[in-house]
Amino acid sequence: MGVFVSTDDPGPAGHEQVVFCQDRQSDLKAIIGIYSTALGPALGGTRFYPYASEEAALADVLDLSRGMAYKNALAGLDLGGGKAVIWGDPDQVKSEALLRAYGRFVQSLGGRYYTACDVGTYVADMDVIARETRYVTGRSVEHGGAGDSSVLTAWGVFQGMRAAAEHVWGSPSLRGRRVGVAGLGKVGRHLTGHLVDDGAEVVATDVDPRALEWARTNHPAVALVADTAALVAADIDVYAPCALGGALNDDSVPALRARVVAGAANNQLAHPGIEKLLADRGILYAPDYVVNAGGVIQVADEIEGFNFDRAKLRATRIFDTTRQILRLADDEGVPPAVAADRLAERRMADVGRLRAIHLG
């Protein structure tokens, strides 16, 4: 079943289209949100997560798809913003039949939405989904894809963090800085490696004991703390949220001791107004959808025939984009999140309007 939103009635969160998908036999329950196709087909990953309710799943896909539109715009991609969620525990219900059923729903949109990996989905899952649709990226190298997009996601976060460090301390290096990484999943692990290589002192936490064991084995110098609350209250210079969204909220921001926030998690601001609370406390927030765009840059490159060096060069430019946004924020006297939104909206409007020029 699909819910279609006209351009005259922007509907939920201003989305163009929201599609509810269900296949009872495979236990598939999914929602695809297309926020904007002003710059091109919507691109965004599929999140597989055991939401507490359908309302929670819908709220997440609406937030995430909007964020993807802004992310893709600032990454310089000719792609719009979309996202999908599959409601369920991937350890319990994920199957070939479910993934292929989902792929058929993606195919039914006729190229308005390209999917990729996100929380709970992996490269192998994209290969299965691709058996039913051509509109999938983030595939395995064996199938002509780019492989794990967390590689360049982490690289881009590191570049954004470097730009933030330069803005605050005058040097684009994390050497000697204490960085708190919340979440040692796919992206957090790569980011930890970059930080260690750059000479940073890393403090980390994760809810998964296996992730903590990975840190002890691969980076014994990384200090581990009990939970995110302990990490937020720790004596750190940079806070890097790399798990689920909402990390910056009314409880965490007042307790935060870091001068910089730059991490991989999507939708880090729990609600509007948090960006001002951060600014009032003198904490520089590098907008999440700016610094974590390396992954979407990687999977977007796959659409035109993946070249890792080309994609990494594009992800490296996140340093320049972050620097531009931080300077614009200072010039206009607004938080960086507001400056980033303005730049993204300007590009979507300026380039998106060109579609009105008739090509015959």
Tab-separated table of C-alpha atoms in Angstrom:
chain	number	residue	atom	x	y	z
A	1	MET	CA	0.000	0.000	0.000
A	2	GLY	CA	1.340	3.456	-0.884
A	3	VAL	CA	0.622	6.880	0.504
A	4	PHE	CA	1.321	9.535	-2.110
A	5	VAL	CA	1.820	13.178	-1.167
A	6	SER	CA	1.250	15.878	-3.777
A	7	THR	CA	3.487	18.906	-4.168
A	8	ASP	CA	0.489	21.133	-3.270
A	9	ASP	CA	-0.028	19.292	0.032
A	10	PRO	CA	3.416	18.575	1.520
A	11	GLY	CA	1.979	16.060	3.993
A	12	PRO	CA	4.132	14.478	6.720
A	13	ALA	CA	7.372	16.412	7.114
A	14	GLY	CA	7.067	17.726	3.536
A	15	HIS	CA	7.713	14.347	1.912
A	16	GLU	CA	6.919	13.636	-1.718
A	17	GLN	CA	5.950	10.024	-1.138
A	18	VAL	CA	5.636	7.523	1.706
A	19	VAL	CA	5.084	3.858	0.878
A	20	PHE	CA	4.007	1.141	3.311
A	21	CYS	CA	5.060	-2.355	2.241
A	22	GLN	CA	3.847	-5.685	3.615
A	23	ASP	CA	4.319	-9.338	2.680
A	24	ARG	CA	2.636	-11.502	5.300
A	25	GLN	CA	4.249	-14.806	4.331
A	26	SER	CA	7.808	-13.534	4.766
A	27	ASP	CA	6.818	-11.262	7.691
A	28	LEU	CA	7.999	-8.170	5.822
A	29	LYS	CA	6.794	-4.861	7.200
A	30	ALA	CA	8.628	-1.915	5.647
A	31	ILE	CA	8.201	1.796	5.023
A	32	ILE	CA	9.949	3.707	2.233
A	33	GLY	CA	10.116	7.486	2.598
A	34	ILE	CA	11.009	9.753	-0.326
A	35	TYR	CA	11.597	13.283	0.914
A	36	SER	CA	12.797	14.958	-2.292
A	37	THR	CA	13.770	14.126	-5.858
A	38	ALA	CA	14.643	17.727	-6.722
A	39	LEU	CA	18.260	16.801	-7.456
A	40	GLY	CA	17.626	13.294	-8.813
A	41	PRO	CA	16.450	9.851	-7.681
A	42	ALA	CA	16.242	9.497	-3.904
A	43	LEU	CA	19.114	7.526	-2.367
A	44	GLY	CA	19.279	6.241	1.184
A	45	GLY	CA	19.857	3.025	3.087
A	46	THR	CA	17.461	0.472	4.535
A	47	ARG	CA	17.396	0.252	8.330
A	48	PHE	CA	16.326	-3.109	9.830
A	49	TYR	CA	15.328	-2.509	13.439
A	50	PRO	CA	12.835	-3.838	16.061
A	51	TYR	CA	10.849	-0.632	16.545
A	52	ALA	CA	8.468	-0.469	19.481
A	53	SER	CA	5.595	0.457	17.159
A	54	GLU	CA	4.700	1.300	13.591
A	55	GLU	CA	4.469	4.945	14.660
A	56	ALA	CA	8.105	4.824	15.830
A	57	ALA	CA	9.183	3.236	12.553
A	58	LEU	CA	7.344	5.902	10.567
A	59	ALA	CA	8.852	8.731	12.614
A	60	ASP	CA	12.337	7.324	12.022
A	61	VAL	CA	11.955	6.914	8.263
A	62	LEU	CA	10.558	10.438	7.902
A	63	ASP	CA	13.479	11.939	9.847
A	64	LEU	CA	16.096	9.814	8.117
A	65	SER	CA	14.827	10.439	4.573
A	66	ARG	CA	14.749	14.182	5.126
A	67	GLY	CA	18.308	14.018	6.446
A	68	MET	CA	19.390	12.103	3.338
A	69	ALA	CA	18.067	14.857	1.061
A	70	TYR	CA	20.188	17.430	2.881
A	71	LYS	CA	23.167	15.088	3.078
A	72	ASN	CA	23.142	14.295	-0.633
A	73	ALA	CA	22.717	17.961	-1.507
A	74	LEU	CA	25.755	19.053	0.514
A	75	ALA	CA	27.799	16.101	-0.738
A	76	GLY	CA	27.417	17.561	-4.234
A	77	LEU	CA	25.503	14.525	-5.517
A	78	ASP	CA	22.817	14.642	-8.189
A	79	LEU	CA	20.570	12.563	-5.955
A	80	GLY	CA	17.548	13.247	-3.796
A	81	GLY	CA	16.804	12.016	-0.313
A	82	GLY	CA	15.065	8.822	0.700
A	83	LYS	CA	15.255	6.117	3.342
A	84	ALA	CA	13.571	2.855	4.222
A	85	VAL	CA	12.984	0.937	7.426
A	86	ILE	CA	12.103	-2.690	7.910
A	87	TRP	CA	10.230	-3.176	11.171
A	88	GLY	CA	11.455	-6.281	12.995
A	89	ASP	CA	14.406	-7.946	14.678
A	90	PRO	CA	16.876	-8.852	11.909
A	91	ASP	CA	18.251	-11.714	14.015
A	92	GLN	CA	14.767	-13.228	14.140
A	93	VAL	CA	12.956	-12.471	10.887
A	94	LYS	CA	15.543	-11.622	8.233
A	95	SER	CA	15.376	-14.167	5.400
A	96	GLU	CA	15.977	-14.464	1.672
A	97	ALA	CA	12.231	-14.335	1.023
A	98	LEU	CA	11.784	-11.180	3.135
A	99	LEU	CA	14.681	-9.366	1.473
A	100	ARG	CA	13.528	-10.344	-2.020
A	101	ALA	CA	9.968	-9.266	-1.247
A	102	TYR	CA	11.359	-5.931	-0.114
A	103	GLY	CA	13.395	-5.712	-3.329
A	104	ARG	CA	10.224	-6.054	-5.381
A	105	PHE	CA	8.664	-3.116	-3.553
A	106	VAL	CA	11.774	-1.037	-4.310
A	107	GLN	CA	11.559	-2.063	-7.975
A	108	SER	CA	7.887	-1.065	-8.080
A	109	LEU	CA	8.912	2.577	-7.516
A	110	GLY	CA	10.540	2.592	-10.948
A	111	GLY	CA	13.840	4.179	-9.957
A	112	ARG	CA	12.510	6.970	-7.732
A	113	TYR	CA	14.383	5.352	-4.838
A	114	TYR	CA	17.775	3.601	-4.650
A	115	THR	CA	18.450	1.594	-1.499
A	116	ALA	CA	21.699	0.656	0.264
A	117	CYS	CA	22.967	-0.576	3.656
A	118	ASP	CA	22.135	0.927	7.033
A	119	VAL	CA	21.791	-0.291	10.622
A	120	GLY	CA	20.833	-3.971	10.535
A	121	THR	CA	21.525	-4.493	6.825
A	122	TYR	CA	24.755	-5.504	5.162
A	123	VAL	CA	26.424	-5.892	1.787
A	124	ALA	CA	25.257	-9.520	1.532
A	125	ASP	CA	21.676	-8.340	2.069
A	126	MET	CA	21.998	-5.850	-0.794
A	127	ASP	CA	23.109	-8.694	-3.072
A	128	VAL	CA	19.925	-10.586	-2.201
A	129	ILE	CA	17.697	-7.521	-2.659
A	130	ALA	CA	19.368	-6.904	-6.028
A	131	ARG	CA	17.977	-10.198	-7.310
A	132	GLU	CA	14.614	-8.433	-7.471
A	133	THR	CA	15.548	-4.828	-8.270
A	134	ARG	CA	18.148	-2.887	-10.202
A	135	TYR	CA	17.784	0.101	-7.866
A	136	VAL	CA	20.203	-1.025	-5.183
A	137	THR	CA	23.752	-0.034	-4.390
A	138	GLY	CA	26.266	-0.885	-1.665
A	139	ARG	CA	26.716	-4.328	-3.207
A	140	SER	CA	29.644	-6.714	-2.780
A	141	VAL	CA	32.809	-6.416	-4.804
A	142	GLU	CA	32.029	-9.851	-6.274
A	143	HIS	CA	28.876	-8.399	-7.797
A	144	GLY	CA	30.531	-5.234	-9.084
A	145	GLY	CA	29.778	-3.137	-6.031
A	146	ALA	CA	31.730	-0.937	-3.669
A	147	GLY	CA	31.567	-3.190	-0.643
A	148	ASP	CA	31.234	-1.910	2.908
A	149	SER	CA	30.270	1.787	2.856
A	150	SER	CA	31.394	2.236	6.471
A	151	VAL	CA	34.958	2.580	5.171
A	152	LEU	CA	34.378	5.996	3.597
A	153	THR	CA	31.740	6.991	6.151
A	154	ALA	CA	34.442	6.841	8.816
A	155	TRP	CA	36.942	8.595	6.554
A	156	GLY	CA	34.484	11.453	5.974
A	157	VAL	CA	33.706	11.788	9.695
A	158	PHE	CA	37.427	11.983	10.362
A	159	GLN	CA	37.761	14.776	7.768
A	160	GLY	CA	34.856	16.700	9.289
A	161	MET	CA	36.350	16.274	12.739
A	162	ARG	CA	39.673	17.624	11.458
A	163	ALA	CA	37.925	20.725	10.067
A	164	ALA	CA	36.144	21.271	13.400
A	165	ALA	CA	39.436	20.883	15.277
A	166	GLU	CA	41.030	23.477	13.013
A	167	HIS	CA	38.139	25.851	13.667
A	168	VAL	CA	38.417	25.507	17.454
A	169	TRP	CA	42.115	24.924	18.080
A	170	GLY	CA	43.778	26.212	14.896
A	171	SER	CA	45.159	22.873	13.713
A	172	PRO	CA	43.452	20.192	11.577
A	173	SER	CA	44.955	17.411	13.663
A	174	LEU	CA	43.575	15.369	16.541
A	175	ARG	CA	47.037	14.642	17.914
A	176	GLY	CA	46.990	15.047	21.677
A	177	ARG	CA	43.189	15.470	21.766
A	178	ARG	CA	40.975	13.143	23.783
A	179	VAL	CA	38.162	11.828	21.590
A	180	GLY	CA	35.142	9.946	22.936
A	181	VAL	CA	33.636	7.444	20.483
A	182	ALA	CA	30.133	6.236	21.366
A	183	GLY	CA	29.554	3.081	19.345
A	184	LEU	CA	32.195	0.689	18.027
A	185	GLY	CA	30.181	-0.736	15.174
A	186	LYS	CA	31.171	-0.741	11.519
A	187	VAL	CA	31.904	2.993	11.332
A	188	GLY	CA	33.154	3.488	14.887
A	189	ARG	CA	35.847	0.871	14.421
A	190	HIS	CA	37.257	2.484	11.287
A	191	LEU	CA	37.057	5.932	12.880
A	192	THR	CA	38.928	4.688	15.940
A	193	GLY	CA	41.712	3.484	13.660
A	194	HIS	CA	42.016	6.887	11.965
A	195	LEU	CA	42.090	8.666	15.310
A	196	VAL	CA	44.748	6.376	16.751
A	197	ASP	CA	46.849	6.805	13.615
A	198	ASP	CA	46.525	10.592	13.958
A	199	GLY	CA	47.809	10.496	17.527
A	200	ALA	CA	44.529	11.050	19.364
A	201	GLU	CA	43.752	9.544	22.755
A	202	VAL	CA	40.531	7.557	22.344
A	203	VAL	CA	37.885	6.782	24.964
A	204	ALA	CA	35.024	4.541	23.825
A	205	THR	CA	31.929	2.604	24.790
A	206	ASP	CA	29.460	0.183	23.216
A	207	VAL	CA	26.477	-1.858	24.386
A	208	ASP	CA	27.804	-4.960	22.613
A	209	PRO	CA	30.453	-6.926	24.578
A	210	ARG	CA	31.882	-8.178	21.280
A	211	ALA	CA	32.661	-4.618	20.222
A	212	LEU	CA	34.437	-3.959	23.502
A	213	GLU	CA	36.464	-7.129	23.045
A	214	TRP	CA	37.398	-5.960	19.537
A	215	ALA	CA	38.753	-2.730	21.024
A	216	ARG	CA	40.753	-4.558	23.701
A	217	THR	CA	42.283	-6.835	21.076
A	218	ASN	CA	42.964	-4.340	18.279
A	219	HIS	CA	43.539	-1.084	20.177
A	220	PRO	CA	44.541	-1.881	23.762
A	221	ALA	CA	45.421	1.770	24.378
A	222	VAL	CA	41.751	2.767	23.916
A	223	ALA	CA	40.126	3.447	27.284
A	224	LEU	CA	36.701	1.848	27.703
A	225	VAL	CA	33.937	3.275	29.887
A	226	ALA	CA	30.715	1.701	31.123
A	227	ASP	CA	28.155	3.533	29.014
A	228	THR	CA	27.382	6.626	26.955
A	229	ALA	CA	26.471	8.681	30.032
A	230	ALA	CA	29.934	8.057	31.452
A	231	LEU	CA	31.511	8.942	28.116
A	232	VAL	CA	29.568	12.204	27.820
A	233	ALA	CA	30.625	13.241	31.331
A	234	ALA	CA	34.266	12.247	30.767
A	235	ASP	CA	37.083	14.742	30.297
A	236	ILE	CA	37.106	14.671	26.472
A	237	ASP	CA	37.828	17.271	23.804
A	238	VAL	CA	35.686	15.733	21.046
A	239	TYR	CA	32.501	13.677	21.294
A	240	ALA	CA	31.766	11.325	18.377
A	241	PRO	CA	28.286	9.746	18.502
A	242	CYS	CA	28.471	6.723	16.192
A	243	ALA	CA	25.395	4.697	17.131
A	244	LEU	CA	21.680	5.554	16.844
A	245	GLY	CA	20.215	9.057	16.659
A	246	GLY	CA	19.101	11.431	19.399
A	247	ALA	CA	22.479	11.379	21.147
A	248	LEU	CA	22.376	15.133	21.745
A	249	ASN	CA	19.406	15.783	24.003
A	250	ASP	CA	18.275	17.748	27.054
A	251	ASP	CA	20.134	15.388	29.376
A	252	SER	CA	23.389	14.785	27.488
A	253	VAL	CA	24.192	18.315	26.304
A	254	PRO	CA	24.298	19.922	29.794
A	255	ALA	CA	26.608	17.112	30.945
A	256	LEU	CA	28.881	17.237	27.897
A	257	ARG	CA	32.420	18.452	28.561
A	258	ALA	CA	33.709	18.264	24.969
A	259	ARG	CA	34.364	21.387	22.890
A	260	VAL	CA	33.511	19.632	19.596
A	261	VAL	CA	30.839	17.168	18.516
A	262	ALA	CA	31.490	15.298	15.259
A	263	GLY	CA	30.209	11.775	14.758
A	264	ALA	CA	28.718	9.266	12.352
A	265	ALA	CA	25.229	8.796	13.834
A	266	ASN	CA	22.274	10.194	11.893
A	267	ASN	CA	19.835	12.672	13.450
A	268	GLN	CA	21.993	13.413	16.481
A	269	LEU	CA	19.886	16.409	17.560
A	270	ALA	CA	16.982	15.015	19.575
A	271	HIS	CA	14.733	17.972	18.766
A	272	PRO	CA	14.879	21.524	17.362
A	273	GLY	CA	16.617	23.882	19.742
A	274	ILE	CA	19.402	21.495	20.738
A	275	GLU	CA	21.721	23.189	18.228
A	276	LYS	CA	21.231	26.497	20.097
A	277	LEU	CA	21.806	24.806	23.455
A	278	LEU	CA	25.120	23.490	22.117
A	279	ALA	CA	26.099	26.924	20.807
A	280	ASP	CA	25.165	28.595	24.091
A	281	ARG	CA	27.491	26.193	25.914
A	282	GLY	CA	30.347	26.949	23.502
A	283	ILE	CA	30.271	23.474	21.944
A	284	LEU	CA	30.960	23.352	18.211
A	285	TYR	CA	28.616	20.909	16.472
A	286	ALA	CA	29.718	19.624	13.069
A	287	PRO	CA	26.331	18.709	11.509
A	288	ASP	CA	25.976	14.945	11.293
A	289	TYR	CA	24.628	14.826	7.748
A	290	VAL	CA	27.641	16.815	6.552
A	291	VAL	CA	30.417	14.804	8.165
A	292	ASN	CA	28.899	11.335	7.748
A	293	ALA	CA	28.278	11.677	4.001
A	294	GLY	CA	31.266	9.516	3.030
A	295	GLY	CA	29.135	6.384	2.926
A	296	VAL	CA	26.547	7.800	0.577
A	297	ILE	CA	29.342	9.218	-1.575
A	298	GLN	CA	30.765	5.693	-1.796
A	299	VAL	CA	27.510	3.982	-2.736
A	300	ALA	CA	26.525	6.778	-5.136
A	301	ASP	CA	29.817	6.324	-6.953
A	302	GLU	CA	28.862	2.681	-7.455
A	303	ILE	CA	25.880	3.721	-9.600
A	304	GLU	CA	28.220	5.073	-12.274
A	305	GLY	CA	30.775	2.253	-11.929
A	306	PHE	CA	32.708	2.202	-8.680
A	307	ASN	CA	36.201	3.638	-8.420
A	308	PHE	CA	37.500	3.689	-4.839
A	309	ASP	CA	40.139	6.382	-5.375
A	310	ARG	CA	37.587	8.705	-6.974
A	311	ALA	CA	35.090	8.093	-4.176
A	312	LYS	CA	37.702	8.603	-1.451
A	313	LEU	CA	38.755	11.903	-3.041
A	314	ARG	CA	35.140	13.061	-2.965
A	315	ALA	CA	34.804	11.975	0.672
A	316	THR	CA	38.019	13.819	1.558
A	317	ARG	CA	36.330	17.034	0.395
A	318	ILE	CA	34.049	16.768	3.429
A	319	PHE	CA	36.875	18.644	5.169
A	320	ASP	CA	36.330	21.630	2.839
A	321	THR	CA	32.530	21.477	3.086
A	322	THR	CA	32.648	21.386	6.886
A	323	ARG	CA	35.106	24.272	6.960
A	324	GLN	CA	32.815	26.302	4.647
A	325	ILE	CA	29.780	25.663	6.858
A	326	LEU	CA	31.597	26.578	10.073
A	327	ARG	CA	32.806	29.833	8.538
A	328	LEU	CA	29.343	30.628	7.199
A	329	ALA	CA	27.870	29.992	10.638
A	330	ASP	CA	30.290	32.496	12.154
A	331	ASP	CA	29.621	35.067	9.426
A	332	GLU	CA	25.842	34.826	9.752
A	333	GLY	CA	25.792	34.415	13.533
A	334	VAL	CA	23.867	31.120	13.451
A	335	PRO	CA	24.616	27.591	14.682
A	336	PRO	CA	26.424	25.341	12.142
A	337	ALA	CA	23.299	23.173	11.780
A	338	VAL	CA	21.346	26.204	10.555
A	339	ALA	CA	24.127	27.221	8.161
A	340	ALA	CA	24.274	23.691	6.752
A	341	ASP	CA	20.504	23.605	6.245
A	342	ARG	CA	20.629	26.894	4.375
A	343	LEU	CA	23.353	25.686	2.017
A	344	ALA	CA	21.523	22.426	1.307
A	345	GLU	CA	18.183	24.143	0.731
A	346	ARG	CA	19.830	26.670	-1.579
A	347	ARG	CA	21.301	23.912	-3.751
A	348	MET	CA	18.045	21.938	-3.863
A	349	ALA	CA	16.167	25.079	-4.907
A	350	ASP	CA	18.737	26.418	-7.394
A	351	VAL	CA	19.395	23.118	-9.160
A	352	GLY	CA	15.996	21.552	-8.620
A	353	ARG	CA	14.218	24.384	-10.438
A	354	LEU	CA	16.138	23.494	-13.632
A	355	ARG	CA	13.831	20.490	-14.055
A	356	ALA	CA	11.162	22.968	-15.113
A	357	ILE	CA	13.151	23.665	-18.301
A	358	HIS	CA	11.459	21.520	-20.951
A	359	LEU	CA	13.832	19.296	-22.908
A	360	GLY	CA	11.395	18.322	-25.650
